[in-house]
XYZ file of C-alpha atoms in Angstrom:
639
model
C 0.000 0.000 0.000
C 1.366 3.404 -1.014
C 1.211 6.003 1.740
C 2.358 9.563 2.321
C 3.496 10.585 5.788
C 4.281 14.012 7.141
C 5.958 14.200 10.532
C 7.102 17.072 12.719
C 5.988 19.599 10.079
C 6.700 23.225 10.991
C 6.282 26.144 8.617
C 5.770 29.911 8.890
C 4.752 32.634 6.466
C 6.756 35.658 7.569
C 6.080 35.902 11.308
C 2.822 33.940 11.027
C 3.122 30.251 12.042
C 1.040 27.989 9.799
C 2.201 24.527 10.915
C 3.633 23.608 14.316
C 4.979 20.061 14.646
C 2.012 18.807 12.570
C 1.481 15.156 11.611
C -0.428 13.662 8.670
C -0.957 10.180 7.242
C -2.571 9.624 3.834
C -3.226 5.984 2.980
C -3.951 4.615 -0.465
C -7.660 5.040 -1.240
C -8.253 7.791 1.355
C -10.774 10.490 0.420
C -9.984 13.368 2.744
C -11.561 16.804 3.055
C -9.301 19.550 4.464
C -11.057 22.412 6.255
C -9.996 25.366 8.401
C -10.453 29.082 8.839
C -9.292 31.397 6.075
C -5.631 32.300 6.420
C -4.672 29.199 8.421
C -2.565 27.836 5.542
C -4.688 25.202 3.787
C -3.428 26.094 0.295
C 0.119 26.338 1.658
C -0.214 22.812 3.078
C -1.176 21.473 -0.365
C 1.872 23.183 -1.884
C 4.042 21.648 0.857
C 2.674 18.153 0.143
C 3.316 18.737 -3.579
C 6.866 19.821 -2.611
C 6.419 23.220 -4.240
C 7.112 24.813 -0.826
C 9.790 23.533 1.562
C 9.060 22.916 5.221
C 10.995 24.934 7.794
C 11.328 21.696 9.734
C 9.936 18.168 9.557
C 9.748 15.503 6.876
C 7.466 14.248 4.099
C 7.992 10.639 3.049
C 6.464 8.505 0.272
C 7.676 5.905 -2.269
C 10.005 7.098 -5.037
C 7.425 6.317 -7.737
C 4.663 8.183 -5.870
C 2.965 10.635 -8.276
C 1.205 13.773 -6.982
C -1.052 16.084 -9.029
C -1.996 19.515 -7.666
C -5.040 21.576 -8.629
C -3.847 25.057 -7.750
C -6.014 28.130 -7.199
C -3.862 29.987 -9.744
C -3.164 27.546 -12.570
C -0.930 28.898 -15.363
C -1.211 27.803 -18.996
C 0.489 28.799 -22.233
C -2.096 31.080 -23.874
C -1.113 29.843 -27.360
C -1.978 26.196 -26.623
C -5.381 24.739 -27.436
C -7.514 22.879 -24.876
C -6.556 19.647 -26.647
C -2.834 20.406 -26.460
C -3.057 21.244 -22.741
C -4.834 17.964 -22.014
C -2.392 15.916 -24.068
C 0.794 17.406 -22.626
C 0.121 16.091 -19.122
C 1.940 13.240 -17.406
C -0.623 10.472 -17.998
C 1.115 7.500 -19.693
C -1.457 7.405 -22.511
C -1.508 11.146 -23.179
C 1.441 11.041 -25.597
C -0.129 8.132 -27.486
C -3.336 10.099 -28.016
C -1.333 13.207 -28.949
C 0.587 11.252 -31.623
C -2.696 9.932 -33.006
C -4.296 13.380 -33.157
C -1.230 14.832 -34.920
C -1.188 11.970 -37.437
C -4.916 12.364 -38.051
C -4.573 16.101 -38.597
C -1.721 15.625 -41.082
C -3.643 12.965 -42.988
C -6.702 15.216 -43.223
C -4.496 17.886 -44.828
C -2.952 15.517 -47.400
C -4.673 12.139 -47.617
C -2.446 10.903 -50.470
C 0.832 11.494 -48.630
C 2.357 8.037 -48.021
C 4.436 9.256 -45.057
C 1.271 10.601 -43.387
C -0.588 7.369 -44.182
C 2.126 5.267 -42.533
C 2.309 7.569 -39.486
C -1.466 7.388 -39.079
C -1.475 3.607 -39.397
C 1.224 3.283 -36.717
C -0.547 5.760 -34.416
C -3.836 3.901 -34.840
C -2.174 0.576 -34.023
C -0.607 2.105 -30.895
C -3.998 3.398 -29.783
C -5.481 -0.076 -30.136
C -2.531 -1.881 -28.534
C -2.543 0.364 -25.437
C -6.348 0.686 -25.315
C -5.969 4.458 -25.519
C -9.365 4.842 -27.207
C -11.043 4.542 -23.826
C -8.778 7.198 -22.350
C -9.492 9.576 -25.228
C -13.248 9.040 -24.802
C -12.978 9.687 -21.056
C -11.007 12.866 -21.719
C -13.650 14.195 -24.110
C -16.461 13.266 -21.738
C -14.744 15.018 -18.817
C -14.211 18.205 -20.831
C -17.815 18.167 -22.063
C -19.167 17.759 -18.521
C -17.092 20.763 -17.480
C -18.450 22.882 -20.330
C -15.297 22.779 -22.496
C -16.652 21.399 -25.738
C -14.327 23.029 -28.290
C -11.032 21.113 -28.247
C -9.364 23.549 -30.617
C -10.107 26.730 -28.631
C -6.968 28.625 -27.581
C -6.384 28.904 -23.825
C -5.840 32.647 -24.232
C -9.515 33.008 -25.167
C -10.809 31.221 -22.059
C -12.335 33.037 -19.080
C -10.855 32.633 -15.606
C -13.571 30.123 -14.724
C -12.955 28.106 -17.891
C -9.227 27.944 -17.139
C -10.033 26.626 -13.654
C -12.237 23.929 -15.205
C -9.517 23.021 -17.690
C -7.041 22.679 -14.827
C -9.519 20.459 -12.971
C -10.009 18.196 -16.010
C -6.250 17.920 -16.462
C -5.629 16.942 -12.833
C -8.510 14.446 -12.653
C -7.150 12.506 -15.624
C -3.528 12.255 -14.461
C -4.231 9.039 -12.528
C -1.692 10.205 -9.968
C -1.290 8.354 -6.676
C -2.528 11.459 -4.849
C -4.746 14.280 -6.105
C -4.399 17.553 -4.193
C -7.508 19.616 -4.986
C -7.700 23.239 -3.835
C -11.349 24.385 -3.857
C -12.299 22.354 -6.968
C -15.932 23.579 -6.981
C -15.024 27.276 -7.261
C -16.131 28.648 -10.659
C -18.167 25.521 -11.419
C -21.857 25.774 -12.181
C -24.448 23.396 -10.738
C -24.240 20.675 -13.438
C -20.445 20.567 -13.183
C -20.551 20.450 -9.364
C -23.003 17.546 -9.373
C -20.954 15.736 -12.006
C -17.749 16.248 -9.969
C -19.481 14.985 -6.833
C -20.469 11.775 -8.606
C -17.002 11.440 -10.175
C -15.223 11.708 -6.829
C -17.693 9.364 -5.109
C -16.768 6.670 -7.626
C -13.066 7.581 -7.811
C -10.859 4.616 -6.865
C -7.736 6.646 -6.122
C -6.654 8.946 -3.295
C -7.404 12.624 -2.897
C -6.821 15.351 -0.314
C -9.235 18.188 -1.018
C -9.688 21.699 0.354
C -13.401 22.446 0.197
C -16.059 24.368 2.089
C -18.889 22.631 0.202
C -20.695 20.892 3.049
C -22.592 18.538 0.722
C -19.231 17.375 -0.667
C -18.002 16.808 2.876
C -21.139 14.813 3.657
C -21.277 12.715 0.486
C -17.791 12.363 -0.980
C -15.098 12.137 1.723
C -14.436 9.372 4.240
C -12.586 11.570 6.740
C -12.073 15.240 7.503
C -8.820 16.893 8.545
C -9.037 20.300 10.197
C -6.094 22.698 10.228
C -6.384 24.680 13.439
C -3.665 26.809 15.041
C -0.871 24.929 13.305
C -2.120 21.441 14.192
C -3.963 18.865 12.071
C -6.915 17.077 13.668
C -8.397 14.084 11.851
C -12.045 13.042 12.189
C -13.231 9.767 10.600
C -16.506 9.949 8.676
C -18.386 12.738 6.937
C -19.442 16.275 7.864
C -22.075 15.262 10.432
C -19.518 12.945 12.062
C -17.027 15.813 12.126
C -19.503 18.088 13.900
C -20.255 15.430 16.511
C -16.651 14.387 17.099
C -15.298 17.930 17.219
C -17.962 18.889 19.752
C -16.845 15.963 21.920
C -13.206 17.032 21.569
C -13.958 20.641 22.493
C -15.988 19.548 25.502
C -13.073 17.419 26.692
C -10.661 20.310 26.139
C -12.998 22.676 27.997
C -12.863 20.396 31.044
C -9.057 20.347 30.885
C -8.972 24.116 30.404
C -11.183 24.679 33.471
C -8.881 22.503 35.560
C -5.898 24.476 34.249
C -7.700 27.749 35.048
C -8.293 26.684 38.647
C -4.673 25.584 38.950
C -3.568 28.916 37.469
C -5.590 30.840 40.081
C -3.996 28.987 42.980
C -0.490 29.351 41.501
C -1.121 33.040 40.781
C -2.066 33.550 44.444
C 1.191 31.843 45.429
C 3.213 34.029 43.049
C 1.579 37.178 44.463
C 2.882 36.282 47.913
C 6.275 37.261 46.541
C 7.638 33.821 45.715
C 11.338 33.873 44.901
C 13.374 31.194 43.162
C 15.655 30.449 46.139
C 15.410 26.667 45.924
C 15.332 24.180 43.065
C 11.767 23.237 44.019
C 10.613 26.865 43.929
C 12.367 27.442 40.602
C 10.510 24.473 39.141
C 7.191 25.730 40.510
C 7.756 29.209 39.059
C 8.652 27.603 35.714
C 5.433 25.560 35.750
C 3.452 28.722 36.537
C 4.973 30.527 33.547
C 4.105 27.567 31.270
C 0.558 27.575 32.667
C 0.278 31.331 32.055
C 1.390 30.886 28.436
C -1.194 28.129 28.016
C -3.982 30.350 29.381
C -3.007 33.148 26.973
C -3.027 30.690 24.070
C -6.454 29.335 25.074
C -7.807 32.871 25.217
C -6.372 33.596 21.779
C -7.913 30.469 20.290
C -11.424 31.278 21.533
C -11.619 34.358 19.303
C -14.750 34.137 17.149
C -15.861 36.131 14.139
C -18.782 38.433 14.979
C -21.383 39.391 12.379
C -23.971 41.562 14.100
C -24.367 44.471 11.680
C -27.549 46.485 11.592
C -29.224 47.627 8.397
C -30.932 50.879 7.469
C -34.722 50.916 7.885
C -36.546 49.602 4.834
C -40.042 50.923 4.178
C -42.947 48.940 2.779
C -41.758 49.479 -0.799
C -38.925 47.138 -1.767
C -37.949 46.045 -5.285
C -40.627 45.751 -7.998
C -40.129 44.120 -11.385
C -42.728 45.301 -13.907
C -42.768 43.198 -17.130
C -38.965 43.205 -17.109
C -37.109 41.772 -20.086
C -33.373 41.641 -19.612
C -30.550 40.573 -21.890
C -27.506 41.403 -23.941
C -27.948 40.980 -27.674
C -28.523 38.428 -29.003
C -29.241 36.613 -25.712
C -32.376 37.161 -23.605
C -31.939 36.273 -19.916
C -35.459 36.801 -18.598
C -38.640 37.917 -20.344
C -41.754 39.608 -18.884
C -40.766 39.145 -15.233
C -43.384 40.482 -12.791
C -42.734 40.249 -9.071
C -42.633 42.497 -6.011
C -40.004 41.680 -3.379
C -40.512 43.044 0.126
C -38.417 42.900 3.273
C -37.729 39.476 4.672
C -37.422 37.857 1.230
C -34.152 36.141 0.308
C -34.083 35.261 -3.375
C -31.616 32.671 -4.663
C -30.906 33.020 -8.396
C -29.940 29.723 -10.034
C -29.144 28.471 -13.534
C -26.187 27.370 -15.623
C -23.162 29.598 -16.204
C -23.702 32.394 -18.733
C -27.480 32.408 -18.278
C -27.602 35.969 -16.874
C -27.552 35.596 -13.084
C -24.908 38.280 -12.513
C -26.588 40.509 -15.117
C -29.813 40.410 -13.094
C -27.930 41.656 -10.021
C -26.372 44.413 -12.128
C -29.826 45.422 -13.352
C -31.146 45.696 -9.774
C -28.123 47.864 -8.945
C -28.821 50.084 -11.964
C -25.681 49.072 -13.871
C -27.649 47.333 -16.658
C -30.806 48.826 -18.219
C -33.650 46.358 -19.027
C -34.565 45.879 -22.690
C -38.197 46.304 -21.701
C -40.188 47.056 -18.547
C -38.703 48.632 -15.449
C -37.267 47.840 -12.039
C -38.611 50.147 -9.312
C -36.948 50.623 -5.924
C -38.550 52.119 -2.831
C -37.412 55.508 -1.519
C -35.703 53.988 1.533
C -33.821 51.295 -0.417
C -30.062 51.291 0.217
C -28.209 48.684 -1.853
C -25.006 46.880 -0.906
C -23.437 44.983 -3.828
C -20.926 42.187 -3.108
C -19.473 41.302 -6.491
C -17.971 38.009 -7.588
C -14.536 39.397 -8.401
C -12.098 41.242 -6.154
C -11.723 44.082 -8.666
C -13.100 46.549 -6.114
C -10.222 45.803 -3.717
C -7.176 48.118 -4.066
C -4.396 45.554 -3.638
C -1.696 48.108 -2.754
C -3.828 49.771 -0.064
C -3.725 48.824 3.617
C -6.712 47.092 5.200
C -7.467 49.993 7.540
C -7.030 52.735 4.923
C -9.318 50.885 2.492
C -12.225 50.790 4.938
C -11.650 54.369 6.096
C -11.676 55.554 2.477
C -14.986 53.758 1.880
C -16.418 55.363 5.000
C -15.392 58.864 3.924
C -16.655 58.271 0.378
C -20.029 57.045 1.615
C -20.270 59.807 4.261
C -20.653 57.567 7.284
C -20.337 59.224 10.693
C -17.040 59.925 12.447
C -18.019 57.524 15.226
C -18.513 54.773 12.663
C -15.116 55.482 11.080
C -13.487 55.476 14.523
C -15.090 52.078 15.145
C -13.477 50.491 12.057
C -10.476 48.989 13.965
C -12.911 47.262 16.341
C -14.965 46.004 13.376
C -11.819 44.569 11.802
C -11.004 42.719 15.009
C -14.547 41.314 15.137
C -13.961 40.089 11.564
C -10.781 38.286 12.718
C -8.307 40.890 11.510
C -6.124 41.579 14.601
C -4.613 45.046 15.010
C -1.241 43.685 13.928
C -2.747 43.181 10.444
C -4.528 46.532 10.051
C -1.627 48.146 8.213
C -0.908 45.126 6.027
C -1.374 45.502 2.280
C -4.479 43.798 0.929
C -2.429 41.847 -1.633
C -0.668 40.063 1.241
C -3.937 38.521 2.442
C -5.043 35.017 1.462
C -7.888 34.691 -1.047
C -10.343 33.883 1.745
C -9.180 36.830 3.867
C -9.632 39.171 0.897
C -13.206 37.926 0.416
C -13.909 38.341 4.126
C -12.591 41.913 3.994
C -14.724 42.639 0.918
C -17.776 41.252 2.726
C -17.030 43.535 5.686
C -16.741 46.532 3.337
C -20.219 45.708 1.991
C -21.928 45.250 5.363
C -20.264 48.206 7.087
C -22.467 50.617 5.090
C -25.634 49.098 6.625
C -27.523 48.370 3.387
C -31.128 47.170 3.567
C -30.948 45.398 0.193
C -28.039 42.995 -0.339
C -26.896 41.788 -3.751
C -24.474 38.902 -3.240
C -22.704 37.371 -6.255
C -21.093 34.059 -5.300
C -20.549 35.041 -1.644
C -19.610 31.460 -0.754
C -16.458 31.288 -2.923
C -13.278 31.214 -0.790
C -15.116 31.645 2.533
C -14.397 29.069 5.245
C -17.171 26.985 6.797
C -17.290 29.029 10.005
C -17.771 32.274 8.031
C -20.357 30.583 5.799
C -22.349 29.438 8.830
C -22.207 32.891 10.391
C -23.189 34.505 7.082
C -26.147 32.098 6.788
C -27.260 32.927 10.332
C -26.869 36.651 9.664
C -28.892 36.516 6.428
C -31.624 34.391 8.011
C -32.107 37.137 10.615
C -31.652 39.991 8.117
C -34.759 42.185 7.992
C -34.069 43.636 4.553
C -34.074 42.024 1.103
C -31.413 39.663 -0.232
C -30.738 38.620 -3.829
C -27.889 36.139 -4.138
C -26.187 33.908 -6.685
C -24.507 30.779 -5.359
C -23.675 27.268 -6.519
C -23.262 26.106 -2.898
C -26.323 23.861 -2.544
C -26.130 23.770 1.254
C -26.029 27.574 1.445
C -28.904 27.976 -1.041
C -31.064 25.469 0.849
C -30.322 27.193 4.153
C -30.839 30.823 3.123
C -33.314 31.160 0.231
C -36.999 31.847 0.871
C -37.612 31.961 -2.904
C -35.765 30.678 -5.969
C -35.612 32.357 -9.371
C -34.528 29.720 -11.853
C -33.304 31.149 -15.175
C -33.846 28.480 -17.847
C -32.567 30.251 -20.962
C -34.148 32.128 -23.884
C -35.974 34.362 -21.414
C -37.846 31.516 -19.718
C -37.830 31.308 -15.909
C -39.473 29.693 -12.893
C -40.296 31.422 -9.603
C -40.744 28.937 -6.757
C -40.633 28.498 -2.995
C -39.326 24.929 -3.298
C -35.795 24.276 -2.081
C -32.921 23.613 -4.471
C -32.578 20.048 -3.164
C -36.286 19.472 -3.865
C -35.868 20.676 -7.440
C -32.824 18.458 -7.991
C -34.517 15.408 -6.452
C -37.625 15.956 -8.610
C -35.460 16.370 -11.740
C -36.984 19.801 -12.391
C -33.773 21.561 -13.440
C -33.454 21.184 -17.199
C -29.783 22.201 -17.247
C -28.980 18.954 -15.418
C -30.549 16.785 -18.107
C -27.237 16.284 -19.934
C -25.667 14.702 -16.885
C -27.594 11.429 -16.850
C -29.052 9.652 -13.824
C -26.158 10.421 -11.458
C -27.085 14.104 -11.290
C -30.520 13.600 -9.859
C -30.475 10.032 -8.593
C -33.436 9.328 -10.894
C -33.100 6.153 -13.047
C -33.591 6.605 -16.763
C -36.862 5.162 -18.061
C -35.047 3.223 -20.789
C -32.738 1.549 -18.263
C -35.667 0.637 -16.001
C -37.639 -0.797 -18.927
C -34.623 -2.797 -20.117
C -34.114 -4.235 -16.633
C -37.782 -5.294 -16.506
C -37.505 -6.961 -19.937
C -34.370 -8.855 -18.916
C -35.983 -9.954 -15.660
C -39.035 -11.295 -17.505
C -36.858 -13.519 -19.748
C -34.728 -14.992 -16.969
C -35.560 -18.539 -15.822
C -37.470 -18.689 -12.579
C -35.633 -20.054 -9.550
C -37.282 -22.177 -6.908
C -37.652 -19.934 -3.867
C -35.791 -20.937 -0.727
C -38.132 -21.187 2.268
C -35.938 -21.275 5.387
C -32.402 -21.449 6.787
C -30.455 -24.677 6.993
C -29.164 -25.841 10.385
C -25.691 -24.390 9.765
C -27.121 -21.112 8.400
C -29.325 -20.760 11.495
C -26.270 -21.239 13.674
C -24.404 -18.615 11.639
C -27.381 -16.231 11.896
C -27.468 -16.516 15.696
C -23.834 -15.362 15.865
C -24.063 -12.559 13.288
C -25.895 -9.837 15.233
C -23.720 -10.035 18.382
C -20.573 -9.857 16.211
C -21.952 -6.898 14.211
C -22.790 -5.068 17.429
C -19.320 -5.825 18.781
C -17.666 -4.406 15.645
C -19.853 -1.270 15.667
C -18.923 -0.648 19.299
C -15.225 -1.093 18.514
C -15.434 1.327 15.588
C -17.012 3.922 17.879
C -14.177 3.369 20.362
C -11.620 3.796 17.562
C -13.193 7.121 16.571
C -12.839 8.336 20.145
C -9.252 7.140 20.360
C -8.393 8.868 17.067
C -9.680 12.136 18.513
C -7.743 11.556 21.726
C -4.514 10.799 19.817
C -5.123 13.356 17.051
C -1.554 14.677 17.172
C 0.182 11.324 17.873
C 1.223 10.163 14.424
C 2.288 6.598 15.316
C -0.822 5.823 17.358
C -3.085 7.417 14.738
C -1.512 5.237 12.036
C -2.203 2.049 14.001
C -5.782 3.110 14.706
C -6.351 3.936 11.026
C -5.191 0.441 9.992
C -7.443 -1.214 12.600
C -10.377 0.986 11.520
C -10.003 -0.123 7.894
C -9.803 -3.804 8.882
C -12.835 -3.596 11.204
C -14.843 -1.625 8.619
C -14.147 -4.217 5.916
C -15.117 -7.056 8.267
C -18.314 -5.223 9.246
C -19.286 -4.689 5.596
C -18.837 -8.399 4.886
C -20.955 -9.376 7.891
C -23.683 -6.882 6.908
C -23.810 -8.345 3.397
C -24.159 -11.824 4.862
C -26.829 -10.604 7.294
C -28.861 -9.158 4.408
C -28.521 -12.407 2.455
C -29.872 -14.494 5.345
C -32.424 -12.035 6.734
C -35.096 -12.740 4.093
C -35.267 -16.393 5.185
C -35.608 -15.789 8.920
């Protein structure tokens, strides 16, 4: 079994520690989700594992033939290459074979009578057949099509930023590396692509270590979650719900230890205040222990810092946003036609649809940046709009954090008291005073988005336009943003491909179908997906909606009707009855042991050797349990 181990890992970015004696074990076949607050170093950790960044201290070990593929947030391509050339210049062993075939085919198409081209094509075709590269080529084309990259011959220089990210994702997925390192793979994907990727990764036989804040991915795709927190890596077996339960148990245990330490600190502090002096070896040791305890208390206090999102909004009158027979589009495309709806306070409208369908354009129209082709959008007299855009173009990268917010405040004529309160607001948004004079370009992508969100909310708008607010935000910020929006008394229009966020926040959905057609509904996004009511998912097949195709069902029924009938078994044999009597106690015993292992993995979260042994036992017990459950199901119908 191929494994990657990281031991004693320590790394800092400037004066900021990102890893402190961290440990990690990745076994063959692991599907791991990596989570953590923005700025903790998740992307840096992926670069360290890919050996693009060197550790300050510690070691990463894996076999010499271990292949790692990294999906970076900022993937660079030669602008003069085509999509096809990018895909066929990767490290997959069959990529060169397919490339040779495509070149030979292209030459033959240009001069079919050229004997040299005929021979080259014949040899390339034979190589494709010998190595079974046809299947790889078909998979490559299917992957690109599912990610909306249908034109193989399109130059990379003509692709949008989102398309380049999808091209990078397709390239990495098809490398067949021993370990895929995926940094926010769902960013810039639309709903069909996200659902396709979810199904792809669920069925993926290899190993991946993925940074994601998509909670449905964490619930449905991974088999364990690693959290990067204050330089340490904590591993939780299971999915997102398991993570929530196990982390709560860990924090409760730590809280008990912290309370004991606090009581000890109080008694030692009282002793120190009596004027204790280090005259004896015993007193020196006690003073040393007190200083260690004091450092621990300071660290605990630092780690309990939580982001606060308790902004108020300006009063919104009874008149909100009214759409009167609105037709919106950019020639020759029509996004929405004849839209009539009045949105009042308390409504949170999620706008959904495939990429390029006009979701962002609708937000721009509400903000007055795009004029409707027909009809009008009316806003009430008290409406005050805050627009959180998808890109960071509004952020001045060479400005300091503090100066940026102060400039916004002056520009928008907020009160002096509000401007004076900006440093406190930054601290509540997890920007300590030591960062206030840092340049914005030195922040991580997630920190920049969090700052941009703060700059939107600080002006107390009563109508929020949020374009992909979930991109690059960590789970904690997403949860706080959801809570804030659910209590928000104004109006919210938002675009998001995060299904969990949409389900949690939206009171209404506006589904843009294309060619001006739309649906306005109060059903949840999950309901629409489950009912197969989103037409833009129809190209994805049954995996997108978990609905079997009628043709497949009919075929199965026809096959079943032609199969010979088998005499039905009535009851268990003597030996099967004996086996049945022993199955349930053994299953219960294994389930109990697996629960114990989960607890022990939490307890030994930073002990690499012990964690490795527990992981091996967990895999063995899980496999045994699955076999017993299969046998139980086989016998249960005869009991």
